[in-house]
PDB file of C-alpha atoms in Angstrom:
ATOM      1  CA  MET A 189      36.952  75.282  -4.458  1.00 74.00           C
ATOM      2  CA  ASP A 190      37.425  73.304  -7.801  1.00 86.00           C
ATOM      3  CA  TRP A 191      34.415  73.712  -9.542  1.00 87.00           C
ATOM      4  CA  ALA A 192      35.465  71.188 -12.213  1.00 94.00           C
ATOM      5  CA  LYS A 193      35.764  68.721  -9.567  1.00 94.00           C
ATOM      6  CA  PHE A 194      32.403  69.845  -8.165  1.00 91.00           C
ATOM      7  CA  ALA A 195      30.546  69.621 -11.268  1.00 95.00           C
ATOM      8  CA  VAL A 196      32.127  66.154 -12.184  1.00 96.00           C
ATOM      9  CA  PHE A 197      31.385  64.354  -8.962  1.00 96.00           C
ATOM     10  CA  GLN A 198      27.578  66.298  -8.593  1.00 95.00           C
ATOM     11  CA  ILE A 199      27.319  63.842 -12.505  1.00 96.00           C
ATOM     12  CA  VAL A 200      28.553  61.010 -10.380  1.00 97.00           C
ATOM     13  CA  VAL A 201      26.514  61.250  -7.321  1.00 96.00           C
ATOM     14  CA  SER A 202      22.936  62.274  -9.996  1.00 96.00           C
ATOM     15  CA  SER A 203      23.749  59.200 -12.203  1.00 97.00           C
ATOM     16  CA  SER A 204      24.032  57.020  -9.242  1.00 96.00           C
ATOM     17  CA  GLN A 205      20.848  58.104  -7.773  1.00 94.00           C
ATOM     18  CA  LEU A 206      19.309  57.897 -11.268  1.00 95.00           C
ATOM     19  CA  ALA A 207      20.442  54.631 -11.656  1.00 96.00           C
ATOM     20  CA  GLY A 208      19.274  53.355  -8.234  1.00 94.00           C
ATOM     21  CA  ALA A 209      15.667  54.837  -9.263  1.00 92.00           C
ATOM     22  CA  CYS A 210      15.755  52.619 -12.254  1.00 93.00           C
ATOM     23  CA  ALA A 211      16.771  49.881 -10.523  1.00 93.00           C
ATOM     24  CA  ASN A 212      14.069  50.268  -7.744  1.00 89.00           C
ATOM     25  CA  GLU A 213      11.206  50.819 -10.600  1.00 89.00           C
ATOM     26  CA  LEU A 214      12.102  47.324 -11.540  1.00 89.00           C
ATOM     27  CA  ALA A 215      12.669  45.197  -8.445  1.00 85.00           C
ATOM     28  CA  ASP A 216       9.393  46.923  -6.703  1.00 82.00           C
ATOM     29  CA  VAL A 217       7.306  46.344  -9.818  1.00 81.00           C
ATOM     30  CA  ASP A 218       5.139  43.764  -7.581  1.00 78.00           C
ATOM     31  CA  SER A 219       4.387  46.580  -4.682  1.00 78.00           C
ATOM     32  CA  ASP A 220       4.014  49.368  -7.029  1.00 76.00           C
ATOM     33  CA  ALA A 221       0.726  47.258  -8.433  1.00 76.00           C
ATOM     34  CA  LEU A 222      -0.570  46.832  -4.855  1.00 73.00           C
ATOM     35  CA  ASN A 223       0.481  50.263  -3.681  1.00 74.00           C
ATOM     36  CA  ALA A 224      -3.066  52.347  -3.474  1.00 72.00           C
ATOM     37  CA  ASN A 225      -1.016  55.142  -1.795  1.00 74.00           C
ATOM     38  CA  ARG A 226       1.420  56.364  -3.812  1.00 75.00           C
ATOM     39  CA  THR A 227       2.522  60.380  -3.677  1.00 74.00           C
ATOM     40  CA  TRP A 228       5.133  62.419  -5.674  1.00 73.00           C
ATOM     41  CA  PHE A 229       7.741  60.966  -3.161  1.00 72.00           C
ATOM     42  CA  SER A 230       7.046  57.713  -2.131  1.00 72.00           C
ATOM     43  CA  GLY A 231       5.729  54.790  -3.692  1.00 71.00           C
ATOM     44  CA  GLY A 232       7.743  54.491  -7.412  1.00 72.00           C
ATOM     45  CA  SER A 233       6.401  56.254 -10.549  1.00 75.00           C
ATOM     46  CA  GLY A 234       4.449  53.527 -10.805  1.00 76.00           C
ATOM     47  CA  MET A 235       5.164  53.904 -14.919  1.00 82.00           C
ATOM     48  CA  ILE A 236       5.698  50.266 -15.395  1.00 85.00           C
ATOM     49  CA  VAL A 237       2.756  49.180 -13.472  1.00 81.00           C
ATOM     50  CA  GLU A 238       0.458  51.551 -15.793  1.00 81.00           C
ATOM     51  CA  GLY A 239       2.289  50.612 -19.182  1.00 83.00           C
ATOM     52  CA  ARG A 240       4.022  53.756 -19.904  1.00 87.00           C
ATOM     53  CA  VAL A 241       7.528  52.696 -19.749  1.00 89.00           C
ATOM     54  CA  LYS A 242       8.496  49.153 -20.809  1.00 93.00           C
ATOM     55  CA  PRO A 243      10.931  47.245 -18.363  1.00 90.00           C
ATOM     56  CA  ARG A 244      13.600  47.273 -21.333  1.00 95.00           C
ATOM     57  CA  THR A 245      13.355  50.633 -21.342  1.00 95.00           C
ATOM     58  CA  VAL A 246      14.235  51.500 -17.444  1.00 94.00           C
ATOM     59  CA  THR A 247      17.186  48.587 -18.244  1.00 95.00           C
ATOM     60  CA  TRP A 248      18.608  51.083 -20.775  1.00 97.00           C
ATOM     61  CA  ALA A 249      18.657  53.789 -18.388  1.00 96.00           C
ATOM     62  CA  LEU A 250      19.664  51.698 -15.467  1.00 96.00           C
ATOM     63  CA  SER A 251      22.676  50.528 -17.832  1.00 97.00           C
ATOM     64  CA  GLY A 252      23.383  54.015 -19.141  1.00 98.00           C
ATOM     65  CA  TRP A 253      23.515  56.071 -15.550  1.00 97.00           C
ATOM     66  CA  SER A 254      25.733  53.359 -14.046  1.00 98.00           C
ATOM     67  CA  GLY A 255      28.219  53.865 -16.991  1.00 98.00           C
ATOM     68  CA  LEU A 256      27.986  57.560 -16.310  1.00 98.00           C
ATOM     69  CA  ALA A 257      29.097  57.519 -13.130  1.00 98.00           C
ATOM     70  CA  LEU A 258      31.408  54.998 -13.540  1.00 98.00           C
ATOM     71  CA  ILE A 259      32.733  57.151 -16.045  1.00 98.00           C
ATOM     72  CA  GLY A 260      32.969  60.101 -14.266  1.00 98.00           C
ATOM     73  CA  SER A 261      34.446  57.952 -11.225  1.00 97.00           C
ATOM     74  CA  PHE A 262      37.473  57.555 -13.045  1.00 98.00           C
ATOM     75  CA  VAL A 263      37.813  61.210 -14.863  1.00 97.00           C
ATOM     76  CA  LEU A 264      38.008  62.223 -11.286  1.00 97.00           C
ATOM     77  CA  ALA A 265      40.500  59.652  -9.734  1.00 96.00           C
ATOM     78  CA  PHE A 266      42.854  59.836 -13.155  1.00 96.00           C
ATOM     79  CA  LEU A 267      42.409  62.457 -14.860  1.00 95.00           C
ATOM     80  CA  MET A 268      41.894  64.961 -12.018  1.00 94.00           C
ATOM     81  CA  ASP A 269      43.822  63.256  -9.603  1.00 93.00           C
ATOM     82  CA  THR A 270      41.973  62.600  -6.912  1.00 94.00           C
ATOM     83  CA  GLY A 271      43.128  59.252  -6.392  1.00 93.00           C
ATOM     84  CA  VAL A 272      42.572  55.429  -6.342  1.00 95.00           C
ATOM     85  CA  LEU A 273      40.713  55.611  -3.019  1.00 95.00           C
ATOM     86  CA  SER A 274      37.986  58.187  -4.607  1.00 96.00           C
ATOM     87  CA  LEU A 275      37.139  55.922  -6.621  1.00 97.00           C
ATOM     88  CA  LEU A 276      36.662  52.842  -4.655  1.00 97.00           C
ATOM     89  CA  LEU A 277      34.636  54.954  -2.564  1.00 96.00           C
ATOM     90  CA  MET A 278      32.670  56.508  -5.207  1.00 97.00           C
ATOM     91  CA  THR A 279      32.112  52.411  -6.901  1.00 97.00           C
ATOM     92  CA  LEU A 280      30.954  51.790  -3.418  1.00 97.00           C
ATOM     93  CA  GLY A 281      28.215  54.441  -3.666  1.00 96.00           C
ATOM     94  CA  LEU A 282      26.924  53.028  -6.723  1.00 96.00           C
ATOM     95  CA  PHE A 283      26.911  49.347  -5.483  1.00 96.00           C
ATOM     96  CA  LEU A 284      24.644  50.634  -2.428  1.00 95.00           C
ATOM     97  CA  ALA A 285      22.471  52.497  -4.503  1.00 95.00           C
ATOM     98  CA  LEU A 286      22.011  49.534  -6.941  1.00 94.00           C
ATOM     99  CA  SER A 287      21.793  47.008  -4.258  1.00 93.00           C
ATOM    100  CA  TYR A 288      18.871  48.741  -2.104  1.00 91.00           C
ATOM    101  CA  SER A 289      15.835  46.986  -4.887  1.00 87.00           C
ATOM    102  CA  VAL A 290      18.803  44.371  -6.755  1.00 87.00           C
ATOM    103  CA  GLY A 291      20.990  41.987  -6.347  1.00 81.00           C
ATOM    104  CA  PRO A 292      21.890  39.101  -4.117  1.00 85.00           C
ATOM    105  CA  MET A 293      21.689  41.858  -1.321  1.00 86.00           C
ATOM    106  CA  ARG A 294      18.616  43.652  -1.811  1.00 87.00           C
ATOM    107  CA  PHE A 295      18.635  45.359   1.529  1.00 91.00           C
ATOM    108  CA  SER A 296      15.484  47.062   1.241  1.00 85.00           C
ATOM    109  CA  TYR A 297      14.165  43.879   1.524  1.00 84.00           C
ATOM    110  CA  ARG A 298      16.111  42.335   4.253  1.00 84.00           C
ATOM    111  CA  GLY A 299      15.208  45.507   6.865  1.00 83.00           C
ATOM    112  CA  LEU A 300      18.671  46.893   6.035  1.00 89.00           C
ATOM    113  CA  GLY A 301      17.695  49.731   3.260  1.00 89.00           C
ATOM    114  CA  GLU A 302      17.214  52.481   5.975  1.00 91.00           C
ATOM    115  CA  VAL A 303      20.307  52.478   7.189  1.00 93.00           C
ATOM    116  CA  VAL A 304      22.375  51.415   4.002  1.00 94.00           C
ATOM    117  CA  MET A 305      20.382  54.726   2.160  1.00 92.00           C
ATOM    118  CA  ALA A 306      21.573  57.137   4.998  1.00 94.00           C
ATOM    119  CA  PHE A 307      25.186  55.932   5.214  1.00 95.00           C
ATOM    120  CA  MET A 308      25.493  56.304   1.495  1.00 94.00           C
ATOM    121  CA  VAL A 309      23.034  59.516   0.753  1.00 92.00           C
ATOM    122  CA  SER A 310      23.920  61.536   4.129  1.00 92.00           C
ATOM    123  CA  PHE A 311      27.525  60.220   5.153  1.00 94.00           C
ATOM    124  CA  LEU A 312      29.311  59.097   2.202  1.00 95.00           C
ATOM    125  CA  THR A 313      28.406  61.128  -0.447  1.00 94.00           C
ATOM    126  CA  PRO A 314      29.632  64.630   1.828  1.00 91.00           C
ATOM    127  CA  LEU A 315      32.823  62.491   2.770  1.00 93.00           C
ATOM    128  CA  VAL A 316      33.772  62.216  -0.855  1.00 95.00           C
ATOM    129  CA  SER A 317      32.863  65.155  -2.012  1.00 92.00           C
ATOM    130  CA  PHE A 318      35.192  66.952   0.810  1.00 90.00           C
ATOM    131  CA  TYR A 319      37.778  64.162   0.097  1.00 93.00           C
ATOM    132  CA  ILE A 320      37.915  65.507  -3.881  1.00 94.00           C
ATOM    133  CA  LEU A 321      37.884  68.610  -3.446  1.00 89.00           C
ATOM    134  CA  PHE A 322      40.411  68.803  -0.540  1.00 88.00           C
ATOM    135  CA  GLY A 323      42.645  65.675  -0.628  1.00 89.00           C
ATOM    136  CA  THR A 324      42.173  64.843   2.879  1.00 88.00           C
ATOM    137  CA  LEU A 325      39.415  64.178   5.334  1.00 86.00           C
ATOM    138  CA  HIS A 326      39.121  65.590   8.810  1.00 85.00           C
ATOM    139  CA  GLU A 327      36.594  64.355  11.689  1.00 86.00           C
ATOM    140  CA  LEU A 328      34.234  67.976  11.357  1.00 84.00           C
ATOM    141  CA  ILE A 329      33.096  66.647   7.950  1.00 87.00           C
ATOM    142  CA  VAL A 330      31.777  63.447   9.864  1.00 91.00           C
ATOM    143  CA  TRP A 331      29.849  65.336  12.702  1.00 91.00           C
ATOM    144  CA  ALA A 332      28.820  67.849  10.200  1.00 90.00           C
ATOM    145  CA  ALA A 333      27.395  64.635   8.104  1.00 92.00           C
ATOM    146  CA  LEU A 334      25.761  62.610  11.094  1.00 94.00           C
ATOM    147  CA  PRO A 335      22.841  64.992  12.064  1.00 94.00           C
ATOM    148  CA  ILE A 336      21.616  64.589   7.832  1.00 93.00           C
ATOM    149  CA  VAL A 337      22.423  60.825   8.752  1.00 95.00           C
ATOM    150  CA  PHE A 338      19.751  60.153  11.674  1.00 95.00           C
ATOM    151  CA  GLN A 339      17.255  62.818   9.312  1.00 93.00           C
ATOM    152  CA  MET A 340      17.522  60.654   6.135  1.00 93.00           C
ATOM    153  CA  LEU A 341      16.812  57.787   8.579  1.00 93.00           C
ATOM    154  CA  GLY A 342      13.513  59.877   9.849  1.00 91.00           C
ATOM    155  CA  LEU A 343      12.717  60.792   6.528  1.00 89.00           C
ATOM    156  CA  MET A 344      12.718  56.565   5.326  1.00 89.00           C
ATOM    157  CA  MET A 345      10.191  55.921   8.240  1.00 87.00           C
ATOM    158  CA  VAL A 346       8.011  58.599   7.104  1.00 86.00           C
ATOM    159  CA  VAL A 347       8.545  57.891   3.289  1.00 84.00           C
ATOM    160  CA  GLU A 348       8.383  54.123   3.843  1.00 84.00           C
ATOM    161  CA  TYR A 349       4.672  54.941   5.931  1.00 83.00           C
ATOM    162  CA  PRO A 350       1.904  55.119   2.999  1.00 82.00           C
ATOM    163  CA  ASP A 351       3.735  52.056   1.296  1.00 82.00           C
ATOM    164  CA  ARG A 352       3.413  49.622   4.794  1.00 82.00           C
ATOM    165  CA  ALA A 353       0.371  47.670   3.279  1.00 79.00           C
ATOM    166  CA  ALA A 354       1.759  47.082  -0.414  1.00 81.00           C
ATOM    167  CA  ASP A 355       5.633  46.475   1.066  1.00 81.00           C
ATOM    168  CA  LEU A 356       3.878  43.543   3.139  1.00 82.00           C
ATOM    169  CA  ALA A 357       2.344  42.424   0.799  1.00 80.00           C
ATOM    170  CA  SER A 358       5.167  41.944  -1.758  1.00 77.00           C
ATOM    171  CA  GLY A 359       7.482  40.232   1.162  1.00 78.00           C
ATOM    172  CA  LYS A 360       9.765  43.296   2.067  1.00 80.00           C
ATOM    173  CA  ARG A 361      10.900  43.524   5.465  1.00 83.00           C
ATOM    174  CA  ASN A 362      12.273  47.842   5.488  1.00 86.00           C
ATOM    175  CA  LEU A 363      11.309  48.761   9.186  1.00 87.00           C
ATOM    176  CA  VAL A 364       8.159  50.088   8.786  1.00 88.00           C
ATOM    177  CA  VAL A 365       7.025  46.203   8.141  1.00 87.00           C
ATOM    178  CA  ARG A 366       8.769  44.937  10.932  1.00 89.00           C
ATOM    179  CA  PHE A 367       7.859  47.655  13.152  1.00 88.00           C
ATOM    180  CA  GLY A 368       4.437  48.681  12.649  1.00 88.00           C
ATOM    181  CA  SER A 369       2.861  51.999  11.725  1.00 84.00           C
ATOM    182  CA  THR A 370       2.640  53.468  14.570  1.00 88.00           C
ATOM    183  CA  ARG A 371       6.202  52.470  16.459  1.00 92.00           C
ATOM    184  CA  SER A 372       7.942  53.046  12.904  1.00 91.00           C
ATOM    185  CA  TRP A 373       6.701  57.044  12.968  1.00 91.00           C
ATOM    186  CA  ARG A 374       7.930  57.391  16.428  1.00 93.00           C
ATOM    187  CA  LEU A 375      11.308  55.747  15.478  1.00 94.00           C
ATOM    188  CA  GLY A 376      11.204  58.321  12.632  1.00 93.00           C
ATOM    189  CA  ILE A 377      10.562  61.292  15.570  1.00 94.00           C
ATOM    190  CA  LEU A 378      13.410  59.688  18.144  1.00 96.00           C
ATOM    191  CA  MET A 379      16.038  59.669  14.740  1.00 96.00           C
ATOM    192  CA  LEU A 380      15.647  63.271  14.679  1.00 95.00           C
ATOM    193  CA  VAL A 381      15.750  64.434  17.781  1.00 96.00           C
ATOM    194  CA  ILE A 382      18.987  62.709  18.179  1.00 97.00           C
ATOM    195  CA  GLY A 383      20.315  64.098  14.719  1.00 96.00           C
ATOM    196  CA  GLY A 384      19.435  67.587  16.574  1.00 95.00           C
ATOM    197  CA  ALA A 385      21.241  66.868  19.224  1.00 97.00           C
ATOM    198  CA  ILE A 386      24.363  65.674  17.794  1.00 96.00           C
ATOM    199  CA  ALA A 387      24.102  68.690  15.837  1.00 94.00           C
ATOM    200  CA  LEU A 388      24.101  70.822  18.805  1.00 95.00           C
ATOM    201  CA  TYR A 389      26.901  69.268  20.301  1.00 94.00           C
ATOM    202  CA  SER A 390      29.176  69.000  17.190  1.00 93.00           C
ATOM    203  CA  VAL A 391      29.868  72.718  18.009  1.00 91.00           C
ATOM    204  CA  ARG A 392      31.814  71.823  20.959  1.00 91.00           C
ATOM    205  CA  LEU A 393      34.006  69.965  18.912  1.00 89.00           C
ATOM    206  CA  GLY A 394      35.016  72.799  16.619  1.00 88.00           C
ATOM    207  CA  LEU A 395      32.095  72.942  14.221  1.00 86.00           C
ATOM    208  CA  PRO A 396      31.592  76.632  13.361  1.00 86.00           C
ATOM    209  CA  ILE A 397      28.583  77.379  15.686  1.00 87.00           C
ATOM    210  CA  TRP A 398      25.587  78.230  13.186  1.00 83.00           C
ATOM    211  CA  ALA A 399      27.107  74.640  11.386  1.00 83.00           C
ATOM    212  CA  GLY A 400      25.400  73.240  14.643  1.00 88.00           C
ATOM    213  CA  VAL A 401      22.922  75.332  15.733  1.00 91.00           C
ATOM    214  CA  ALA A 402      20.705  76.057  12.564  1.00 89.00           C
ATOM    215  CA  PRO A 403      20.378  72.167  11.110  1.00 91.00           C
ATOM    216  CA  GLY A 404      19.845  71.436  14.965  1.00 93.00           C
ATOM    217  CA  ALA A 405      17.246  73.856  14.964  1.00 92.00           C
ATOM    218  CA  VAL A 406      15.338  72.387  12.572  1.00 91.00           C
ATOM    219  CA  LEU A 407      15.870  68.932  13.187  1.00 94.00           C
ATOM    220  CA  PHE A 408      13.915  69.931  16.667  1.00 95.00           C
ATOM    221  CA  ALA A 409      11.457  71.923  14.586  1.00 93.00           C
ATOM    222  CA  GLU A 410      10.981  68.962  11.944  1.00 92.00           C
ATOM    223  CA  ALA A 411      10.267  66.463  14.661  1.00 94.00           C
ATOM    224  CA  LEU A 412       7.666  68.817  16.590  1.00 94.00           C
ATOM    225  CA  VAL A 413       5.766  68.783  12.968  1.00 92.00           C
ATOM    226  CA  PHE A 414       5.604  65.298  12.847  1.00 92.00           C
ATOM    227  CA  TRP A 415       4.760  64.466  16.375  1.00 93.00           C
ATOM    228  CA  ALA A 416       2.117  66.743  15.544  1.00 91.00           C
ATOM    229  CA  LEU A 417       1.056  64.915  12.216  1.00 88.00           C
ATOM    230  CA  GLY A 418       1.220  61.558  13.806  1.00 87.00           C
ATOM    231  CA  ARG A 419      -1.700  62.788  15.787  1.00 86.00           C
ATOM    232  CA  VAL A 420      -3.674  62.981  12.487  1.00 84.00           C
ATOM    233  CA  PRO A 421      -6.222  60.590  11.367  1.00 80.00           C
ATOM    234  CA  ASP A 422      -4.599  58.554   7.793  1.00 77.00           C
ATOM    235  CA  SER A 423      -5.556  59.401   5.101  1.00 79.00           C
ATOM    236  CA  LYS A 424      -4.198  60.367   1.160  1.00 75.00           C
ATOM    237  CA  SER A 425      -3.509  64.129   2.106  1.00 80.00           C
ATOM    238  CA  LYS A 426      -1.378  63.161   4.940  1.00 79.00           C
ATOM    239  CA  ASN A 427       0.484  60.801   3.350  1.00 77.00           C
ATOM    240  CA  PHE A 428       1.090  63.808   0.979  1.00 78.00           C
ATOM    241  CA  TRP A 429       1.812  66.333   2.787  1.00 78.00           C
ATOM    242  CA  SER A 430       3.807  64.540   5.048  1.00 84.00           C
ATOM    243  CA  THR A 431       6.374  62.727   2.649  1.00 82.00           C
ATOM    244  CA  ALA A 432       6.085  66.187   1.034  1.00 85.00           C
ATOM    245  CA  ILE A 433       7.472  68.037   4.197  1.00 86.00           C
ATOM    246  CA  SER A 434      10.183  65.491   5.168  1.00 86.00           C
ATOM    247  CA  CYS A 435      11.977  65.607   1.634  1.00 85.00           C
ATOM    248  CA  GLY A 436      11.338  69.822   2.320  1.00 87.00           C
ATOM    249  CA  PHE A 437      13.357  69.499   5.839  1.00 86.00           C
ATOM    250  CA  PHE A 438      16.097  67.411   4.512  1.00 86.00           C
ATOM    251  CA  VAL A 439      16.908  69.673   1.473  1.00 86.00           C
ATOM    252  CA  LEU A 440      16.471  72.776   3.944  1.00 86.00           C
ATOM    253  CA  VAL A 441      19.220  71.073   6.377  1.00 86.00           C
ATOM    254  CA  ILE A 442      21.415  70.324   3.783  1.00 82.00           C
ATOM    255  CA  LEU A 443      21.439  73.643   2.150  1.00 83.00           C
ATOM    256  CA  VAL A 444      21.897  74.923   6.030  1.00 80.00           C
ATOM    257  CA  ILE A 445      24.916  73.044   6.949  1.00 76.00           C
ATOM    258  CA  ALA A 446      26.299  73.487   3.238  1.00 75.00           C
ATOM    259  CA  ALA A 447      25.959  77.649   3.108  1.00 74.00           C
ATOM    260  CA  THR A 448      27.399  77.635   6.797  1.00 70.00           C
ATOM    261  CA  LEU A 449      30.163  75.282   5.707  1.00 66.00           C
ATOM    262  CA  TYR A 450      31.067  77.408   2.791  1.00 66.00           C
ATOM    263  CA  ARG A 451      31.334  80.807   4.197  1.00 63.00           C
ATOM    264  CA  ALA A 452      33.410  79.622   7.411  1.00 56.00           C
TER     265      ALA A 452
END
């Protein structure tokens, strides 16, 4: 493990995510102002709406985080010799993070935000990480990442659930707005089940057994939890705990897969 490359790439990933978060804050002022169901994990921070931070400050932060992500990408590509392909992939990641809410694409307003976010966070990031650290790509890293992709799609359904009314009023066309609360919740559970099935199937393709079985079990357990939560009447408490539990499960699956692959 080249820990120097690992550290620089983590700076690139975190900076890209923070740049995307700043872009979201600027783009979603209208929906944030209408959102009465904000939680720690959804609905934006509300800092611009509440006047605690000026838009110009967020714009400067967006520029700074984007610049840091690009600097780290160039350092990896040319000073740490990870190559031009890694630079292109990391730049693609930053572009997707920013285009989720701003620019000509505005994926979250076109019903593509969930797919783009799942691809960027759960597929592109581990793929580039593997390439940077080992200088090659392998089909098993694809199978290791796919369950997380479907889990991320499920997470997006849950996180967007409390924001549906505000998103609808502000013109967003994400999947929760398009499908409605009930169908999107069921779609999220289906994504978790598919992710769990892929995790178990990946063992047959050569993935270390615990790298498939453990996340598969977690994803099926998460699907069961959200099936039960779906029967609970809507409330601010449900919004908080569903988003918190979903984020917790997401981190748990990543840690399980990372730990089992590292030991292997």
